Amino acid sequence: MPSFRSLVEGGLAPLGLVTAPARRAGRGRKEIENELVTIAEGAGIPVLRPERADDPEFLSAFAAWQVDLGVVVAYGQILRRELLAIPREGFINLHGSLLPRWRGASPVQAAILAGDMVSGVSIQRVVEALDAGAVLTERSVSLSPTERGDELFERLSCVGAQALIEFLAGL
């Protein structure tokens, strides 16, 4: 969320937001608020919430935005060729590790479990293989031997947001 908020507040607001559909949880099965949607709606940014990133209706709606560059942060789905081909300049991904050290869905936890003394974030090109695109820029942080996953995740979220702003501003 820091990345999206930073883009909006930093004058680099995206043309749209793609995020997961609303989910229900808890004893009352209440719909969980998605802060990204709240931020987007408050800024007048359209939102798409596909169940699957390869849904034909979603692909059509996304293509209508005519974006130059797609930015992925913690989306959680593999992006297929049809989607990757839509933005004129493709997609970039903000990943929570110094690639290629920790690929996949839990790089923060992997770095801590391995006893790494340094971690960071990478901005990479998105390709059809998981976390296999070219690394375009990175930011490193030192880890404390007592650092917990939630603490590192929070730090990397802020470092990543700043790296994303700087990278996009430099384009």
mmCIF file of C-alpha atoms in Angstrom:
data_model
loop_
_atom_site.group_PDB
_atom_site.id
_atom_site.type_symbol
_atom_site.label_atom_id
_atom_site.label_comp_id
_atom_site.label_asym_id
_atom_site.label_seq_id
_atom_site.Cartn_x
_atom_site.Cartn_y
_atom_site.Cartn_z
ATOM 1 C CA MET A 1 0.000 0.000 0.000
ATOM 2 C CA PRO A 2 2.810 2.515 0.610
ATOM 3 C CA SER A 3 3.722 2.257 -3.089
ATOM 4 C CA PHE A 4 0.264 3.117 -4.388
ATOM 5 C CA ARG A 5 -0.225 5.862 -1.794
ATOM 6 C CA SER A 6 3.187 7.337 -2.675
ATOM 7 C CA LEU A 7 2.357 7.375 -6.379
ATOM 8 C CA VAL A 8 -0.940 9.141 -5.783
ATOM 9 C CA GLU A 9 0.450 11.646 -3.268
ATOM 10 C CA GLY A 10 3.644 12.176 -5.285
ATOM 11 C CA GLY A 11 1.865 13.363 -8.417
ATOM 12 C CA LEU A 12 2.474 10.125 -10.333
ATOM 13 C CA ALA A 13 -1.064 8.811 -9.965
ATOM 14 C CA PRO A 14 -1.729 5.768 -12.143
ATOM 15 C CA LEU A 15 -4.447 5.673 -14.785
ATOM 16 C CA GLY A 16 -6.097 2.861 -12.864
ATOM 17 C CA LEU A 17 -5.781 0.295 -10.121
ATOM 18 C CA VAL A 18 -6.079 -3.463 -10.557
ATOM 19 C CA THR A 19 -6.546 -5.313 -7.290
ATOM 20 C CA ALA A 20 -8.141 -8.445 -5.899
ATOM 21 C CA PRO A 21 -11.921 -8.743 -5.672
ATOM 22 C CA ALA A 22 -13.618 -7.977 -2.367
ATOM 23 C CA ARG A 23 -13.316 -10.811 0.137
ATOM 24 C CA ARG A 24 -15.365 -11.758 3.168
ATOM 25 C CA ALA A 25 -13.735 -12.907 6.403
ATOM 26 C CA GLY A 26 -14.294 -13.299 10.108
ATOM 27 C CA ARG A 27 -17.223 -14.651 12.055
ATOM 28 C CA GLY A 28 -19.737 -12.322 10.474
ATOM 29 C CA ARG A 29 -18.332 -12.937 6.985
ATOM 30 C CA LYS A 30 -18.078 -9.183 6.540
ATOM 31 C CA GLU A 31 -16.433 -7.722 3.479
ATOM 32 C CA ILE A 32 -12.885 -6.637 4.241
ATOM 33 C CA GLU A 33 -12.103 -3.062 3.262
ATOM 34 C CA ASN A 34 -9.310 -2.725 0.704
ATOM 35 C CA GLU A 35 -7.450 0.493 1.475
ATOM 36 C CA LEU A 36 -6.068 0.631 -2.055
ATOM 37 C CA VAL A 37 -9.604 0.901 -3.424
ATOM 38 C CA THR A 38 -10.421 3.642 -0.908
ATOM 39 C CA ILE A 39 -7.330 5.625 -1.945
ATOM 40 C CA ALA A 40 -8.061 5.133 -5.651
ATOM 41 C CA GLU A 41 -11.706 6.120 -5.380
ATOM 42 C CA GLY A 42 -10.768 9.183 -3.316
ATOM 43 C CA ALA A 43 -8.379 10.274 -6.073
ATOM 44 C CA GLY A 44 -10.848 9.541 -8.892
ATOM 45 C CA ILE A 45 -8.781 6.605 -10.161
ATOM 46 C CA PRO A 46 -10.800 3.791 -11.775
ATOM 47 C CA VAL A 47 -10.541 0.332 -10.227
ATOM 48 C CA LEU A 48 -10.704 -3.133 -11.797
ATOM 49 C CA ARG A 49 -11.089 -6.157 -9.493
ATOM 50 C CA PRO A 50 -10.850 -9.310 -11.616
ATOM 51 C CA GLU A 51 -11.027 -12.752 -10.075
ATOM 52 C CA ARG A 52 -8.396 -13.843 -12.593
ATOM 53 C CA ALA A 53 -5.867 -11.728 -14.498
ATOM 54 C CA ASP A 54 -6.583 -13.678 -17.695
ATOM 55 C CA ASP A 55 -10.342 -13.009 -17.687
ATOM 56 C CA PRO A 56 -11.327 -11.728 -21.182
ATOM 57 C CA GLU A 57 -13.594 -8.969 -19.801
ATOM 58 C CA PHE A 58 -10.796 -7.734 -17.561
ATOM 59 C CA LEU A 59 -8.273 -7.811 -20.423
ATOM 60 C CA SER A 60 -10.625 -5.741 -22.558
ATOM 61 C CA ALA A 61 -11.262 -3.191 -19.803
ATOM 62 C CA PHE A 62 -7.544 -2.949 -19.009
ATOM 63 C CA ALA A 63 -6.670 -2.471 -22.683
ATOM 64 C CA ALA A 64 -9.153 0.409 -22.855
ATOM 65 C CA TRP A 65 -6.995 2.334 -20.367
ATOM 66 C CA GLN A 66 -4.221 2.473 -23.014
ATOM 67 C CA VAL A 67 -1.427 2.436 -20.444
ATOM 68 C CA ASP A 68 2.214 2.918 -21.339
ATOM 69 C CA LEU A 69 3.604 0.900 -18.412
ATOM 70 C CA GLY A 70 2.026 -1.514 -15.943
ATOM 71 C CA VAL A 71 3.331 -1.549 -12.366
ATOM 72 C CA VAL A 72 2.872 -4.646 -10.213
ATOM 73 C CA VAL A 73 3.238 -4.633 -6.428
ATOM 74 C CA ALA A 74 2.244 -7.766 -4.477
ATOM 75 C CA TYR A 75 -0.478 -8.794 -6.922
ATOM 76 C CA GLY A 76 -0.177 -12.525 -6.370
ATOM 77 C CA GLN A 77 -1.082 -13.838 -9.809
ATOM 78 C CA ILE A 78 1.077 -14.942 -12.719
ATOM 79 C CA LEU A 79 0.556 -12.495 -15.584
ATOM 80 C CA ARG A 80 0.032 -14.211 -18.911
ATOM 81 C CA ARG A 81 1.268 -13.174 -22.347
ATOM 82 C CA GLU A 82 -2.072 -11.574 -23.324
ATOM 83 C CA LEU A 83 -1.930 -9.158 -20.383
ATOM 84 C CA LEU A 84 1.808 -8.512 -20.621
ATOM 85 C CA ALA A 85 1.372 -7.408 -24.244
ATOM 86 C CA ILE A 86 -1.162 -4.663 -23.464
ATOM 87 C CA PRO A 87 0.991 -1.818 -22.019
ATOM 88 C CA ARG A 88 3.183 -0.239 -24.684
ATOM 89 C CA GLU A 89 6.292 -0.591 -22.456
ATOM 90 C CA GLY A 90 5.266 -3.815 -20.688
ATOM 91 C CA PHE A 91 5.185 -4.275 -16.917
ATOM 92 C CA ILE A 92 7.589 -3.752 -14.046
ATOM 93 C CA ASN A 93 7.358 -5.449 -10.647
ATOM 94 C CA LEU A 94 8.431 -4.217 -7.218
ATOM 95 C CA HIS A 95 9.761 -7.341 -5.469
ATOM 96 C CA GLY A 96 10.625 -7.669 -1.767
ATOM 97 C CA SER A 97 14.143 -9.051 -2.122
ATOM 98 C CA LEU A 98 17.423 -8.501 -3.872
ATOM 99 C CA LEU A 99 16.843 -10.746 -6.855
ATOM 100 C CA PRO A 100 17.733 -13.408 -7.679
ATOM 101 C CA ARG A 101 18.419 -14.337 -4.020
ATOM 102 C CA TRP A 102 14.805 -14.924 -2.956
ATOM 103 C CA ARG A 103 12.232 -15.423 -5.679
ATOM 104 C CA GLY A 104 8.601 -16.263 -5.110
ATOM 105 C CA ALA A 105 5.890 -15.319 -2.677
ATOM 106 C CA SER A 106 7.743 -15.110 0.670
ATOM 107 C CA PRO A 107 11.108 -13.403 0.132
ATOM 108 C CA VAL A 108 10.976 -11.446 3.399
ATOM 109 C CA GLN A 109 10.529 -14.570 5.493
ATOM 110 C CA ALA A 110 13.162 -16.440 3.455
ATOM 111 C CA ALA A 111 15.773 -13.737 4.101
ATOM 112 C CA ILE A 112 15.150 -13.828 7.855
ATOM 113 C CA LEU A 113 15.094 -17.636 8.065
ATOM 114 C CA ALA A 114 18.378 -17.807 6.148
ATOM 115 C CA GLY A 115 20.026 -15.328 8.531
ATOM 116 C CA ASP A 116 20.759 -12.828 5.744
ATOM 117 C CA MET A 117 22.447 -9.641 6.940
ATOM 118 C CA VAL A 118 21.256 -7.648 3.914
ATOM 119 C CA SER A 119 17.959 -7.618 2.088
ATOM 120 C CA GLY A 120 16.171 -5.078 -0.054
ATOM 121 C CA VAL A 121 13.851 -4.520 -2.963
ATOM 122 C CA SER A 122 14.216 -4.992 -6.696
ATOM 123 C CA ILE A 123 12.352 -3.422 -9.571
ATOM 124 C CA GLN A 124 12.336 -5.842 -12.457
ATOM 125 C CA ARG A 125 10.756 -6.385 -15.856
ATOM 126 C CA VAL A 126 7.824 -8.760 -15.726
ATOM 127 C CA VAL A 127 8.100 -11.787 -17.988
ATOM 128 C CA GLU A 128 6.036 -14.961 -18.112
ATOM 129 C CA ALA A 129 8.324 -16.822 -15.688
ATOM 130 C CA LEU A 130 8.111 -16.032 -11.961
ATOM 131 C CA ASP A 131 10.561 -13.294 -10.883
ATOM 132 C CA ALA A 132 12.796 -14.004 -13.892
ATOM 133 C CA GLY A 133 12.777 -10.613 -15.657
ATOM 134 C CA ALA A 134 15.751 -8.291 -15.847
ATOM 135 C CA VAL A 135 16.460 -6.353 -12.638
ATOM 136 C CA LEU A 136 16.278 -2.631 -13.434
ATOM 137 C CA THR A 137 17.194 -1.182 -10.031
ATOM 138 C CA GLU A 138 17.626 -2.278 -6.404
ATOM 139 C CA ARG A 139 17.748 -0.767 -2.917
ATOM 140 C CA SER A 140 19.483 -2.567 -0.029
ATOM 141 C CA VAL A 141 18.842 -2.498 3.712
ATOM 142 C CA SER A 142 20.787 -4.035 6.590
ATOM 143 C CA LEU A 143 19.009 -6.576 8.755
ATOM 144 C CA SER A 144 19.246 -6.878 12.493
ATOM 145 C CA PRO A 145 19.727 -10.390 13.914
ATOM 146 C CA THR A 146 16.516 -9.880 15.920
ATOM 147 C CA GLU A 147 14.418 -8.415 13.097
ATOM 148 C CA ARG A 148 10.980 -9.924 12.668
ATOM 149 C CA GLY A 149 9.229 -10.516 9.353
ATOM 150 C CA ASP A 150 6.552 -7.883 9.950
ATOM 151 C CA GLU A 151 9.208 -5.283 10.792
ATOM 152 C CA LEU A 152 11.252 -6.034 7.690
ATOM 153 C CA PHE A 153 8.155 -6.120 5.509
ATOM 154 C CA GLU A 154 7.169 -2.643 6.740
ATOM 155 C CA ARG A 155 10.670 -1.254 6.125
ATOM 156 C CA LEU A 156 10.875 -2.795 2.665
ATOM 157 C CA SER A 157 7.423 -1.442 1.793
ATOM 158 C CA CYS A 158 8.645 2.100 2.472
ATOM 159 C CA VAL A 159 12.009 1.575 0.736
ATOM 160 C CA GLY A 160 10.191 0.042 -2.229
ATOM 161 C CA ALA A 161 7.731 2.912 -2.483
ATOM 162 C CA GLN A 162 10.593 5.410 -2.625
ATOM 163 C CA ALA A 163 12.502 3.298 -5.163
ATOM 164 C CA LEU A 164 9.392 3.077 -7.345
ATOM 165 C CA ILE A 165 8.840 6.852 -7.238
ATOM 166 C CA GLU A 166 12.476 7.507 -8.158
ATOM 167 C CA PHE A 167 12.452 4.910 -10.943
ATOM 168 C CA LEU A 168 9.242 6.178 -12.525
ATOM 169 C CA ALA A 169 10.272 9.832 -12.191
ATOM 170 C CA GLY A 170 13.462 8.962 -14.064
ATOM 171 C CA LEU A 171 11.625 7.539 -17.075
#
